[in-house]
Amino acid sequence: MLRRILPHSGAAALRAAIPTQTSRTLFPCLHHTTRNYSIKAPHAASATPPGIDIDPSKLIIEETKTPGKLQNPEELVFGKTFTDHMLTIEWTQKDGWLNPQIKPYQNLSLDPATCVFHYAFECFEGMKAYKDAKGQIRLFRPDKNMARFNKSAARIALPTFDPQAVIDLIARFVKLESRFIPEKRGYSLYLRPTMIGTQKTLGISPPGSALLYVIASPVGPYYPTGFKAVSLEATDYAVRAWPGGVGDKKLGANYAPCIVPQKEAMSRGFQQNLWLFGEEEYVTEVGTMNFFVAFKDKKTGQKELVTAPLDGTILEGVTRDSVLSLAREKLVPEGWKISERKFTMKEMDEAAQEGRLIEAFGAGTAAIVSPVRHISWKGKLVHCGLKDHEETGELTMRVKNWMEARQYGDEEHEWSYICN
Amino acid sequence: MLRRILPHSGAAALRAAIPTQTSRTLFPCLHHTTRNYSIKAPHAASATPPGIDIDPSKLIIEETKTPGKLQNPEELVFGKTFTDHMLTIEWTQKDGWLNPQIKPYQNLSLDPATCVFHYAFECFEGMKAYKDAKGQIRLFRPDKNMARFNKSAARIALPTFDPQAVIDLIARFVKLESRFIPEKRGYSLYLRPTMIGTQKTLGISPPGSALLYVIASPVGPYYPTGFKAVSLEATDYAVRAWPGGVGDKKLGANYAPCIVPQKEAMSRGFQQNLWLFGEEEYVTEVGTMNFFVAFKDKKTGQKELVTAPLDGTILEGVTRDSVLSLAREKLVPEGWKISERKFTMKEMDEAAQEGRLIEAFGAGTAAIVSPVRHISWKGKLVHCGLKDHEETGELTMRVKNWMEARQYGDEEHEWSYICN
């Protein structure tokens, strides 16, 4: 009752033997992968057929005739008010990417059968544009965002694109919206590149059309009056991500399921939840941020900055990557050890009890870093090193300053991309 | 460095000790749950504040002035053409459910910052309306669909509703669209109840507004010329669902991540993929259907119909439940054993090699049952009992007939709901 491989296609058996870039990019995190398959794809990480790529020289700009009033920067609420325009680029399977457009910010008109409403064909990025001391507009590591955007899109069969083309278009877009970027330190223009599937049929298949768009929201500092340490609740009754799943991609699909655990945490007085994984209760990430903790080694006293490894169960944060890079540059010479490794709530608890938990903080685009006071876990509070009167530790503050120096261009660095 | 529980609220410690209906409903499948929490909620499974529930007596109907032409039933493609109207019900946190409307089928106009585009606040149902021999319109177990719809909505912080109110409204809607339901056996009107979050801010929080809508698409038989057995590819390089996740809810979030593995299977000549779980390679479900297999016991020769249990990693299919119920009614008296239990690819492979794998089929609303010829697994084909010239087994055919008798009202049964 058993036959040898694949009668449908002789070539299939051959293809099955060739691990490819595509498979490694889309499914990088499998512990017990036994096969790797090839996809014929124009971009390394793409699952789409060839077609015309995005061409910034074809940009069509239609400026608004009713420019909006600027809001008082002190009254800005994250992601609530938007600039005058939006950047849109349509894609169809037949013609590839169509001409990019900047046009007045406006509603999307979509058939109720459109696949984004039913099957979550959607992914996004979060990034910021900053004004430097000379009034120049700067993006922060936009190449990292675009690389992740492409990986997210490919994982859900949406089209990929030339990253530099979209960076060029975003630069053009933010320059047009320049007046919306407050000049004060801590203020910026939050950018939300988004891609949605727009095919209007209910059959579950790769979308035959898509829309990439970018909207922009002026934002103030996450902690307008200085740091305010947050309290976390460790979530052990729901699981955000799994090896072989999509928890490392920035898909809409990863967000809606996180709201109830987040609400539950808030209902008990905690600002965010902390996602654990497995019976070992590995610490993975905070509600919407990556998580860092600083330990002192039990025997040697050496300081160690630790964050969870990129094993497919955590988001590949750009801020996470930047913090790691800065820490290796600045802290290793001071004797620190910098680790991407698994660590458990038990390890944190023990370190806290023994006075070896120096600091903990979340890391993400919105807050940069967010100091953590304590974590509720198994009915007790694991204290994360802050004294009662303190709202941040020294390391968290230093990381914030290092990050801002490069974001606002105080320190010239290749991470900062000037919009010319 | 350790303190006793929750300084923020004395009540929180008390609440933490009380497992509730809500927690059990939202997080039913945890193997190592150590806590259960309460949510203050109007409906058992709801995470929304109280408000006015849906009131069918407030229905407003605006009929189209340009009725569409009926398509030739033989040319219908699943989910591609729609009827003249749609049912819509808006919800706001402030006012609860607003007046239901039936209005001409039309695009949705939504701000590009709307949360459905970014965080996958979306869930749906699939159900059908049938015309019986007397021309009456019948729904099949709509209570099951509405119960699941509420559970899906609650899990992603969307509002819940009175199930009977929506069944009444759907009945009204399909009667208005009666002319679109072909009268031939195998034809029906596919209904797609959908709920999306419509709040237009980028902050990640429970949506403050939502839209429930129902669209309808006339569909033909899944196998117009009789059954056609499908071939599956076991997917061992990606994971659909996991304990503590949301794989048992009908969320958009569960669908987009499944397309690439589905495409990969098709690229090698298989119609669908088969989702496995864990190192044991438990068989969970087919791409978009539940999965059943019939074994003969190695020692006793007793026949056993098996499907995976509702442990949180498979969709709680209405067809699955109906097949189990029918099998218990009709097959147990014939000596069969009916089991909801875990089973592995290894068990299937062994049974196939020993001639004890009688039949296998997928089960879902679209096809009812879908016979399976073989499964590609670890480089070999596990043959599922069909002879080369057969497209279905006897059991699969019987199940289809039992189901259709109740769907089309040949057999009067409480599962069939007549739209009066």
XYZ file of N, CA, C and O in Angstrom, chain A residues 169-234:
264
model
N 10.901 56.378 -2.196
C 9.539 56.932 -2.224
C 9.133 57.453 -0.844
O 8.485 58.498 -0.731
N 9.510 56.717 0.187
C 9.182 57.172 1.543
C 9.913 58.489 1.833
O 9.353 59.415 2.422
N 11.174 58.576 1.392
C 11.928 59.810 1.598
C 11.221 60.999 0.924
O 11.071 62.077 1.502
N 10.745 60.757 -0.289
C 10.011 61.796 -1.017
C 8.727 62.175 -0.283
O 8.390 63.355 -0.147
N 8.049 61.175 0.217
C 6.792 61.371 0.940
C 7.017 62.187 2.224
O 6.326 63.170 2.489
N 8.011 61.815 3.024
C 8.200 62.530 4.293
C 8.693 63.956 4.052
O 8.401 64.856 4.848
N 9.415 64.167 2.954
C 9.823 65.545 2.662
C 8.605 66.412 2.349
O 8.526 67.561 2.774
N 7.651 65.823 1.630
C 6.405 66.559 1.344
C 5.653 66.876 2.641
O 4.999 67.908 2.749
N 5.748 65.973 3.631
C 5.023 66.144 4.898
C 5.884 66.797 5.982
O 5.519 66.776 7.166
N 6.998 67.379 5.558
C 7.989 67.928 6.487
C 7.384 68.794 7.604
O 7.781 68.702 8.764
N 6.372 69.589 7.260
C 5.827 70.524 8.252
C 5.160 69.794 9.420
O 4.940 70.381 10.471
N 4.839 68.521 9.220
C 4.184 67.776 10.291
C 5.168 67.198 11.321
O 4.756 66.642 12.323
N 6.483 67.291 11.008
C 7.452 66.689 11.937
C 7.896 67.728 12.959
O 8.602 68.682 12.605
N 7.481 67.589 14.200
C 7.885 68.577 15.213
C 9.401 68.552 15.370
O 10.034 67.502 15.250
N 9.988 69.735 15.670
C 11.449 69.792 15.709
C 12.023 69.438 17.071
O 13.222 69.270 17.221
N 11.175 69.320 18.064
C 11.696 69.078 19.423
C 12.203 67.647 19.589
O 11.689 66.715 18.979
N 13.202 67.473 20.436
C 13.731 66.162 20.773
C 12.612 65.263 21.346
O 11.791 65.721 22.152
N 12.586 64.068 20.867
C 11.568 63.120 21.351
C 10.376 63.048 20.400
O 9.605 62.106 20.453
N 10.266 64.076 19.521
C 9.154 64.076 18.560
C 9.612 63.486 17.227
O 10.795 63.537 16.887
N 8.666 62.950 16.491
C 9.017 62.376 15.185
C 7.740 62.158 14.370
O 6.629 62.428 14.833
N 7.932 61.672 13.160
C 6.800 61.305 12.312
C 6.787 59.775 12.226
O 7.694 59.167 11.648
N 5.791 59.187 12.834
C 5.680 57.727 12.784
C 5.170 57.324 11.409
O 4.175 57.855 10.914
N 5.856 56.372 10.767
C 5.482 55.931 9.419
C 4.958 54.511 9.479
O 5.529 53.657 10.152
N 3.899 54.255 8.772
C 3.281 52.941 8.787
C 3.159 52.389 7.364
O 2.120 52.523 6.711
N 4.243 51.801 6.837
C 4.116 51.065 5.575
C 3.240 49.827 5.804
O 3.424 49.107 6.787
N 2.288 49.617 4.913
C 1.302 48.540 5.063
C 1.113 47.870 3.716
O 1.130 48.546 2.691
N 0.946 46.560 3.711
C 0.573 45.895 2.462
C -0.625 44.998 2.704
O -0.653 44.241 3.680
N -1.636 45.111 1.825
C -2.849 44.307 1.972
C -3.164 43.582 0.662
O -2.878 44.091 -0.426
N -3.742 42.404 0.785
C -4.256 41.694 -0.379
C -5.593 42.291 -0.778
O -6.437 42.548 0.072
N -5.793 42.553 -2.079
C -7.019 43.239 -2.490
C -7.880 42.405 -3.444
O -8.857 42.922 -4.009
N -7.530 41.141 -3.626
C -8.352 40.319 -4.519
C -9.760 40.158 -3.931
O -9.914 39.898 -2.741
N -10.792 40.277 -4.793
C -12.160 40.263 -4.257
C -12.894 38.961 -4.545
O -13.978 38.970 -5.131
N -12.302 37.864 -4.091
C -12.993 36.576 -4.148
C -12.757 35.862 -2.822
O -11.772 36.133 -2.136
N -13.668 34.927 -2.496
C -13.560 34.220 -1.221
C -12.722 32.950 -1.304
O -12.451 32.325 -0.286
N -12.334 32.540 -2.498
C -11.451 31.376 -2.611
C -10.143 31.650 -1.888
O -9.602 32.757 -1.983
N -9.650 30.641 -1.169
C -8.433 30.852 -0.380
C -7.227 30.524 -1.256
O -6.916 29.368 -1.487
N -6.600 31.578 -1.763
C -5.481 31.408 -2.690
C -4.586 32.639 -2.615
O -4.956 33.637 -1.998
N -3.401 32.584 -3.229
C -2.530 33.764 -3.228
C -3.255 34.951 -3.869
O -3.831 34.799 -4.949
N -3.258 36.109 -3.221
C -3.972 37.264 -3.783
C -3.428 37.639 -5.159
O -2.216 37.698 -5.348
N -4.330 37.872 -6.085
C -3.933 38.284 -7.424
C -3.713 39.772 -7.549
O -3.289 40.268 -8.590
N -4.006 40.514 -6.480
C -3.733 41.948 -6.467
C -3.473 42.388 -5.034
O -3.905 41.738 -4.083
N -2.728 43.480 -4.907
C -2.350 43.958 -3.574
C -2.155 45.463 -3.618
O -2.055 46.066 -4.688
N -2.131 46.061 -2.441
C -1.873 47.494 -2.322
C -0.835 47.719 -1.231
O -1.000 47.243 -0.101
N 0.249 48.396 -1.589
C 1.227 48.838 -0.599
C 0.924 50.307 -0.338
O 0.805 51.088 -1.287
N 0.754 50.682 0.910
C 0.562 52.105 1.194
C 1.319 52.512 2.442
O 1.655 51.686 3.281
N 1.608 53.816 2.504
C 2.309 54.353 3.665
C 1.531 55.562 4.166
O 1.216 56.473 3.393
N 1.182 55.536 5.459
C 0.561 56.703 6.081
C 1.495 57.181 7.192
O 2.395 56.441 7.606
N 1.288 58.407 7.639
C 2.250 59.021 8.571
C 1.515 59.762 9.679
O 0.566 60.499 9.424
N 1.968 59.569 10.892
C 1.312 60.158 12.061
C 2.350 60.852 12.937
O 3.287 60.217 13.408
N 2.213 62.177 13.142
C 3.179 62.872 14.005
C 3.015 62.384 15.451
O 1.883 62.244 15.931
N 4.128 62.071 16.091
C 4.053 61.549 17.463
C 5.003 62.279 18.393
O 6.050 62.775 17.977
N 4.616 62.306 19.656
C 5.451 62.910 20.699
C 6.257 61.840 21.398
O 6.202 60.668 21.047
N 7.035 62.244 22.410
C 7.830 61.268 23.149
C 6.923 60.300 23.902
O 5.845 60.667 24.363
N 7.350 59.055 23.975
C 6.557 58.021 24.627
C 6.396 58.349 26.106
O 5.368 58.073 26.705
N 7.442 58.935 26.695
C 7.390 59.339 28.109
C 7.615 60.838 28.178
O 8.738 61.292 28.392
N 6.545 61.631 27.978
C 6.726 63.091 27.844
C 7.366 63.727 29.076
O 8.059 64.723 28.969
N 7.152 63.160 30.245
C 7.697 63.787 31.455
C 8.849 62.973 32.022
O 9.083 62.938 33.214
N 9.544 62.273 31.149
C 10.639 61.396 31.604
C 10.152 59.973 31.729
O 8.950 59.717 31.729
N 11.086 59.055 31.861
C 10.746 57.635 31.936
C 9.697 57.350 33.012
O 9.647 58.003 34.047
N 8.880 56.361 32.715
C 7.941 55.859 33.728
C 8.026 54.341 33.623
O 7.660 53.753 32.611
N 8.538 53.703 34.643
C 8.739 52.255 34.593
C 7.392 51.529 34.512
O 6.422 51.936 35.150
N 7.336 50.477 33.723
C 6.091 49.717 33.567
C 6.157 48.413 34.374
O 7.233 47.918 34.704
N 4.974 47.908 34.676
C 4.857 46.614 35.351
C 4.265 45.620 34.365
O 3.341 45.952 33.623
N 4.802 44.415 34.354
C 4.366 43.405 33.388
C 3.696 42.234 34.098
O 4.001 41.942 35.249
N 2.803 41.583 33.378
C 2.241 40.330 33.867
C 2.683 39.210 32.924
O 2.399 39.252 31.725
N 3.348 38.206 33.465
C 3.759 37.062 32.647
C 2.517 36.263 32.260
O 1.709 35.906 33.106
